[in-house]
mmCIF file of C-alpha atoms and ligand atoms in Angstrom:
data_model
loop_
_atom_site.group_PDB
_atom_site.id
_atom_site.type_symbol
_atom_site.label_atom_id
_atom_site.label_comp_id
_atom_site.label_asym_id
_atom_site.label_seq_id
_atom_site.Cartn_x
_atom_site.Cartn_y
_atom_site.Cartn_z
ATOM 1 C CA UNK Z 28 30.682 20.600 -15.361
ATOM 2 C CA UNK Z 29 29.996 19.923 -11.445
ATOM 3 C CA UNK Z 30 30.000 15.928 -11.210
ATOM 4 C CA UNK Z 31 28.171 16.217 -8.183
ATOM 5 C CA UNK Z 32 25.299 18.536 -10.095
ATOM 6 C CA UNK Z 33 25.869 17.778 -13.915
ATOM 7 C CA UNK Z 34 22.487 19.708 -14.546
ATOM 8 C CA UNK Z 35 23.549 22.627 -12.492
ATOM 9 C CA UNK Z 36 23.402 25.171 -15.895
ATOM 10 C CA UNK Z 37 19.417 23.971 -16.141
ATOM 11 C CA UNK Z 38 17.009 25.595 -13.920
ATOM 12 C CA UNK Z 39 14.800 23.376 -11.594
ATOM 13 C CA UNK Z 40 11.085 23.793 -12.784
ATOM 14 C CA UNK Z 41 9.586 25.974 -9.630
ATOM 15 C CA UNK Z 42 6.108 24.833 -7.868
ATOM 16 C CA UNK Z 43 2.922 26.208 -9.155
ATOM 17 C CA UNK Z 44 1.086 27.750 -5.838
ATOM 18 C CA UNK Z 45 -2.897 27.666 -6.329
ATOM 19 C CA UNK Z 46 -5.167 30.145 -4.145
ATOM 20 C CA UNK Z 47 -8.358 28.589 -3.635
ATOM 21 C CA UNK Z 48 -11.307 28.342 -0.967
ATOM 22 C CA UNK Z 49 -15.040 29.063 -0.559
ATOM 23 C CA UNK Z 50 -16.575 32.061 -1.888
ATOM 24 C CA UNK Z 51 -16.666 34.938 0.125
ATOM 25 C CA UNK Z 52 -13.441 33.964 2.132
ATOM 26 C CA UNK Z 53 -11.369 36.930 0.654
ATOM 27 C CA UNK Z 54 -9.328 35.208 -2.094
ATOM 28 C CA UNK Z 55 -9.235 38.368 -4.119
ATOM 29 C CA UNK Z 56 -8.565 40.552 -1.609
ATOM 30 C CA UNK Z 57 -5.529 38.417 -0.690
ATOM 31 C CA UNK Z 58 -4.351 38.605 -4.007
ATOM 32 C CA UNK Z 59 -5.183 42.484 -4.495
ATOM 33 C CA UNK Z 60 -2.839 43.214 -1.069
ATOM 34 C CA UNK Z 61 0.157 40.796 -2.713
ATOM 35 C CA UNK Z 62 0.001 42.711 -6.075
ATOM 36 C CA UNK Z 63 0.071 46.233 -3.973
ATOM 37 C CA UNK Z 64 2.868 44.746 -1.600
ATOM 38 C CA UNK Z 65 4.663 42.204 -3.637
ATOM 39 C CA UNK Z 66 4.680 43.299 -7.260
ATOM 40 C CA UNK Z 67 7.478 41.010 -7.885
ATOM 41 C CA UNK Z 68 5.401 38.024 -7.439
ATOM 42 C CA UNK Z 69 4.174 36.542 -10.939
ATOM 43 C CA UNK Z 70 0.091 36.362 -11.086
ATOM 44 C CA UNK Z 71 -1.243 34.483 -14.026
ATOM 45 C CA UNK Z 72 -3.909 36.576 -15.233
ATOM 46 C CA UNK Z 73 -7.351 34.594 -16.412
ATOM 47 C CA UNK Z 74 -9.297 34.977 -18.878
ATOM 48 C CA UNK Z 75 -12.964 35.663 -18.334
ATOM 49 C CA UNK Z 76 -16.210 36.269 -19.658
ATOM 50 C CA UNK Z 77 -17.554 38.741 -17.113
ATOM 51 C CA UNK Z 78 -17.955 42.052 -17.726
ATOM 52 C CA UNK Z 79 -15.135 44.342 -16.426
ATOM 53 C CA UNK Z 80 -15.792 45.842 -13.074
ATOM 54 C CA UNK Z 81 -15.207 49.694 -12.138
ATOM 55 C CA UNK Z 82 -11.240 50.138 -11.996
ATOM 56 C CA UNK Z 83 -10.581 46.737 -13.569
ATOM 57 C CA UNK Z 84 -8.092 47.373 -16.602
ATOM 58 C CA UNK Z 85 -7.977 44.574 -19.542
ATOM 59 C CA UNK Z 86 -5.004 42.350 -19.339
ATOM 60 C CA UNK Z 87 -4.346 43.255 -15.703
ATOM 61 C CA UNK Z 88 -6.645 41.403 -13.555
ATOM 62 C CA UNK Z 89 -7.911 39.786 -16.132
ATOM 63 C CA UNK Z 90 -8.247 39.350 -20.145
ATOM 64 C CA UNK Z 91 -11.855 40.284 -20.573
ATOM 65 C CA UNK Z 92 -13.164 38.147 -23.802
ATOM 66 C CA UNK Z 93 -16.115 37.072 -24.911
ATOM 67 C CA UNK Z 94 -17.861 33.145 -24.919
ATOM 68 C CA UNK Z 95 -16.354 32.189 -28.537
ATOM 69 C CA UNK Z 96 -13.452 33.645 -27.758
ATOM 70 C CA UNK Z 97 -13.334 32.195 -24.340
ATOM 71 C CA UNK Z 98 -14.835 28.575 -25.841
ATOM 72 C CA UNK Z 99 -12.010 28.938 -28.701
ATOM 73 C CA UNK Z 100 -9.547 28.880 -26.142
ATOM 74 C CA UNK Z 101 -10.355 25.805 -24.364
ATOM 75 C CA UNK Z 102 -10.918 23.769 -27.992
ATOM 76 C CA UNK Z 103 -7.499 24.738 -28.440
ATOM 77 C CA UNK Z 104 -6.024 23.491 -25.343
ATOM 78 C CA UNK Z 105 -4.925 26.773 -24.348
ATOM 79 C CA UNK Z 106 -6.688 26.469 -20.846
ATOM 80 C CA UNK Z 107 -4.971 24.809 -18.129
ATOM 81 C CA UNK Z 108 -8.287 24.830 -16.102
ATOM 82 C CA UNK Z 109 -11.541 26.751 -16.553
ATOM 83 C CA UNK Z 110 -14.571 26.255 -14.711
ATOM 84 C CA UNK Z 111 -18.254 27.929 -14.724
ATOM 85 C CA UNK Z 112 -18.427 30.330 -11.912
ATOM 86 C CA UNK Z 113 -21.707 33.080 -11.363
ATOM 87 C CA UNK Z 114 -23.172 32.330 -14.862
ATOM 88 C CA UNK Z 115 -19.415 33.355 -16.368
ATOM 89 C CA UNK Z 116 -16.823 31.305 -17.761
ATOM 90 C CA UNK Z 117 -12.973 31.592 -15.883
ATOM 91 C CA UNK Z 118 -9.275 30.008 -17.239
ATOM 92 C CA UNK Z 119 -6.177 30.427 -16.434
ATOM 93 C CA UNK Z 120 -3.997 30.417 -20.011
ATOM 94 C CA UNK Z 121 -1.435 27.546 -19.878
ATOM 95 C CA UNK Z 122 1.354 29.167 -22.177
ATOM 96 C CA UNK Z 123 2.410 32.011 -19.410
ATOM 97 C CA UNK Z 124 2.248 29.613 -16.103
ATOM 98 C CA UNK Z 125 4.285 26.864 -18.366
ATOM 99 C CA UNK Z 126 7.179 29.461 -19.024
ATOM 100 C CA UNK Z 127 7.156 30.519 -15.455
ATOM 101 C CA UNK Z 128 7.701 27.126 -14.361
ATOM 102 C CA UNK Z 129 10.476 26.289 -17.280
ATOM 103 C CA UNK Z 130 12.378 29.163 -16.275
ATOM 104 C CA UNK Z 131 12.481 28.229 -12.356
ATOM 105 C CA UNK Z 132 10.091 31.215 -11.186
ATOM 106 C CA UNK Z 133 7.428 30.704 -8.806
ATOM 107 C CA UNK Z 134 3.788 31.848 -10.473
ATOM 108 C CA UNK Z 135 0.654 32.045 -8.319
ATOM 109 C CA UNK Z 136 -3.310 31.129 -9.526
ATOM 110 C CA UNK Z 137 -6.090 32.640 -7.983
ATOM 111 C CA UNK Z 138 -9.463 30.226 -8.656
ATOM 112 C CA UNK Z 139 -12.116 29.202 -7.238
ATOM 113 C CA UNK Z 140 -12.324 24.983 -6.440
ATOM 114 C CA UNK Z 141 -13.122 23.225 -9.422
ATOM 115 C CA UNK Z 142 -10.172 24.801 -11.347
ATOM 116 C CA UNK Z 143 -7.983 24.002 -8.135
ATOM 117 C CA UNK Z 144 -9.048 20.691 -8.288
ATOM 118 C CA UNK Z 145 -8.243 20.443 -12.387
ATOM 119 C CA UNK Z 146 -4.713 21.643 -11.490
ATOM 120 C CA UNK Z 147 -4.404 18.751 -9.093
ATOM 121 C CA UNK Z 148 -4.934 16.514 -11.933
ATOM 122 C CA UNK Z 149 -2.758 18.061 -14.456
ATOM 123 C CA UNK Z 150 -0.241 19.133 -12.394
ATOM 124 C CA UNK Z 151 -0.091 16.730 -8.695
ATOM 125 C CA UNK Z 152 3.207 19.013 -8.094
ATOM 126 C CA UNK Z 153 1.379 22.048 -7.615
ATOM 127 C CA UNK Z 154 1.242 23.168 -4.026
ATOM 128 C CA UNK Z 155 -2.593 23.952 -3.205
ATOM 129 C CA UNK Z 156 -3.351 26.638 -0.773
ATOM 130 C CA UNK Z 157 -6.975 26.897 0.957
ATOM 131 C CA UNK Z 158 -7.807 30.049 2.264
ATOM 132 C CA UNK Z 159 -10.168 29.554 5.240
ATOM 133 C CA UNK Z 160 -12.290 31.989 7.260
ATOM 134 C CA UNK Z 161 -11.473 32.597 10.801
ATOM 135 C CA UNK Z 162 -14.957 30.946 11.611
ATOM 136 C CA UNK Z 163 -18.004 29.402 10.028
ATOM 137 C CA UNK Z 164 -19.756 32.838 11.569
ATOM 138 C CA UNK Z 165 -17.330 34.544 10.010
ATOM 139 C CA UNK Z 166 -18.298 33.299 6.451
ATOM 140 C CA UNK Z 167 -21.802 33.637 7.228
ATOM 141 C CA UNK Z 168 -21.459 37.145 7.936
ATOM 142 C CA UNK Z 169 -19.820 38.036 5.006
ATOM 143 C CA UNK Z 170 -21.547 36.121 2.817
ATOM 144 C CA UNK Z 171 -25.221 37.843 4.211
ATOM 145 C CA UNK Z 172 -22.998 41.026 3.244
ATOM 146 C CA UNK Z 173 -25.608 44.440 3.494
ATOM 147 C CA UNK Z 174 -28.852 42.051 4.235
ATOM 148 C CA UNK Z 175 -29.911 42.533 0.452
ATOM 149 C CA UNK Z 176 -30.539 38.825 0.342
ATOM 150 C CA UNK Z 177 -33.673 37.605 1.064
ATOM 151 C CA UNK Z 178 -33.744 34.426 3.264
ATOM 152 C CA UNK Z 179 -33.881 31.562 0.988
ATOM 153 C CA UNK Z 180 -30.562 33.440 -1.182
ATOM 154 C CA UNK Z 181 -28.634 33.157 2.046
ATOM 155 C CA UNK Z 182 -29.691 29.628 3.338
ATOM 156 C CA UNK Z 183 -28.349 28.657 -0.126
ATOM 157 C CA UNK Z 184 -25.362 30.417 -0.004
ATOM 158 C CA UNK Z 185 -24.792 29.119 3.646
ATOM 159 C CA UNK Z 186 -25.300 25.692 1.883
ATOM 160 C CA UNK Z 187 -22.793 26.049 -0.945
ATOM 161 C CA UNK Z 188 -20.489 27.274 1.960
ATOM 162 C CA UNK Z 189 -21.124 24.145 4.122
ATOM 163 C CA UNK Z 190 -19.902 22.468 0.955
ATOM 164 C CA UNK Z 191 -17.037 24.707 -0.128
ATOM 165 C CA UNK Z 192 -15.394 24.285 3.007
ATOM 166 C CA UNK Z 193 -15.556 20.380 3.379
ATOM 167 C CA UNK Z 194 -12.979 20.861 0.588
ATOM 168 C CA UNK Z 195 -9.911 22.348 2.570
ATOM 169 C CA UNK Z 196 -9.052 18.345 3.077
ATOM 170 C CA UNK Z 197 -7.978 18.110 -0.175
ATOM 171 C CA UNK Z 198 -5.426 21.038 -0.079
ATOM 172 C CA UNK Z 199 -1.912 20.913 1.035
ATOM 173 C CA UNK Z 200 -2.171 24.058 3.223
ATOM 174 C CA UNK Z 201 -5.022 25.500 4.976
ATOM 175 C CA UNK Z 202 -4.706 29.334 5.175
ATOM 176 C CA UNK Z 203 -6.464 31.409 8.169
ATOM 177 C CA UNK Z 204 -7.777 34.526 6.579
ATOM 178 C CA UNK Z 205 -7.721 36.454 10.037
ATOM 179 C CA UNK Z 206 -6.544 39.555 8.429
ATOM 180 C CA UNK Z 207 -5.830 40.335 4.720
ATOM 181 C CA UNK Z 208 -1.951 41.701 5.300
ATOM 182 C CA UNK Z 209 -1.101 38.688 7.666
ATOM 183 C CA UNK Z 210 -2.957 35.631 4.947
ATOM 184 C CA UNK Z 211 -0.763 37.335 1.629
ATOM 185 C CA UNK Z 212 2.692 37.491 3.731
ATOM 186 C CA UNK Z 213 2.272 34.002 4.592
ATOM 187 C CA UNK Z 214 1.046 32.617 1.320
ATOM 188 C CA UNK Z 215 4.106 34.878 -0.330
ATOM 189 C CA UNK Z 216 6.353 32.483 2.490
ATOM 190 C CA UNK Z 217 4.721 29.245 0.776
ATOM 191 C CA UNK Z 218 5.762 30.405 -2.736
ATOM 192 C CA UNK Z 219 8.614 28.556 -4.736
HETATM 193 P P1 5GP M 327 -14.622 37.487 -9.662
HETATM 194 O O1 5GP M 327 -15.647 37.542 -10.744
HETATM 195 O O2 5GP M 327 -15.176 37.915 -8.331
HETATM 196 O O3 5GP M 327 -13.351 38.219 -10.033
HETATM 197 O O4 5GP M 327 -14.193 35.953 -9.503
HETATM 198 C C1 5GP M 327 -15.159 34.987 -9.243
HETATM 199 C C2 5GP M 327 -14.491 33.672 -8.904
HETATM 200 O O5 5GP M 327 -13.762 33.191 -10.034
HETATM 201 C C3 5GP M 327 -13.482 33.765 -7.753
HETATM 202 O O6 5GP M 327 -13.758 32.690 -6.863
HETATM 203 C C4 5GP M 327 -12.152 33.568 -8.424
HETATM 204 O O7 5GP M 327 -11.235 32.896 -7.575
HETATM 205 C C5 5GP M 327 -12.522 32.680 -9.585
HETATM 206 N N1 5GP M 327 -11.561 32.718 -10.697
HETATM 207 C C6 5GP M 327 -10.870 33.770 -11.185
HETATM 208 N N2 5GP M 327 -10.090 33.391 -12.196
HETATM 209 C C7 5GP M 327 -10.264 32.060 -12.362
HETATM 210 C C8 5GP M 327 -9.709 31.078 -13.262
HETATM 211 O O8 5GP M 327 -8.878 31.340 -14.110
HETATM 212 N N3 5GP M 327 -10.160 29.800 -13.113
HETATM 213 C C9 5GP M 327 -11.084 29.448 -12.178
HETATM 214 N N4 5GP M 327 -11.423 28.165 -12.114
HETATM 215 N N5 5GP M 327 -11.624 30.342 -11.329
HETATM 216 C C10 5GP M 327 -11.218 31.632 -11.421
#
């Protein structure tokens, strides 16, 4: 055995890296170009109650279940976070991110802020990433999208953003998303 590193055999338990950051900023985008570019980085995959988008493929982006299944879950203590997001219910499974960790692997959570901010709690380790917009115009663009919205929908959403972004204080890193290719090569930098 090295005296100088008698645990040397053990691996070190890696950093948990959490996404987060207002809605709209591009969170899953980041994450989509990291999965195409990086497939060797570890993404937990949620749970959720939504209904599957076009494309989206069961146990892949995410394990599509239903509310007792979902509400079974967090009775159990399966959830290391979960939060109500768009009328739908969101978790990231504990077991999978807990083995990551244990076997010195980096693994990365995509959420949205009230999950980040449950990690925090159970885990002060973790290494919380904000991803910002370039600008407040930025944001509001995006989030006025196709001008479906009528005018009251988008002063609220402005509103929530006001509030989403207030947030980035409380995150170890503060992410520019200038350009989707540029944000996931530097987040894949911050991992383990
Ligand atoms: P979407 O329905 O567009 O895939 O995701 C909606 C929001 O849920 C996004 O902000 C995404 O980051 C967040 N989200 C996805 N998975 C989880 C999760 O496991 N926990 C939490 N708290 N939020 C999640």
């Amino acid at each position: 055995m090295d005296a100088d590193h008698p645990d040397a055999a053990v691996p070190e338990p890696s950093r948990l890296t959490v996404l987060s950051g207002p809605s709209g900023v591009g969170k899953g985008s980041v994450v989509a170009e990291i999965r195409r570019s990086h497939p060797e980085v570890w993404l937990s995959v949620s749970a959720t109650t939504r209904t599957p988008r076009p494309g989206e493929v069961d146990g892949v982006q995410y394990h599509f279940v239903d509310r007792a299944g979902f509400e079974r879950m967090v009775a159990a203590g399966e959830m290391l976070e979960w939060a109500e997001y768009a009328g739908n219910l969101y978790g990231t499974p504990r077991g999978p991110v807990e083995e990551r960790l244990a076997a010195g692997t980096y693994a990365l959570l995509e959420i949205e802020l009230q999950g980040a901010r449950q990690v925090r709690r159970a885990m002060p380790e973790a290494r919380l990433v904000f991803l910002a917009p370039p600008s407040r115009e930025e944001l509001a663009r995006r989030l006025v999208g196709r001008g479906t919205e009528d005018e009251a929908a988008i002063a609220e959403r402005l509103g929530v953003a006001e509030v989403e972004l207030a947030a980035a204080r409380e995150f170890d890193v503060v992410l520019v998303n200038d350009t989707v290719t540029h944000a996931a090569e530097e987040l894949v930098q911050l991992l383990g």
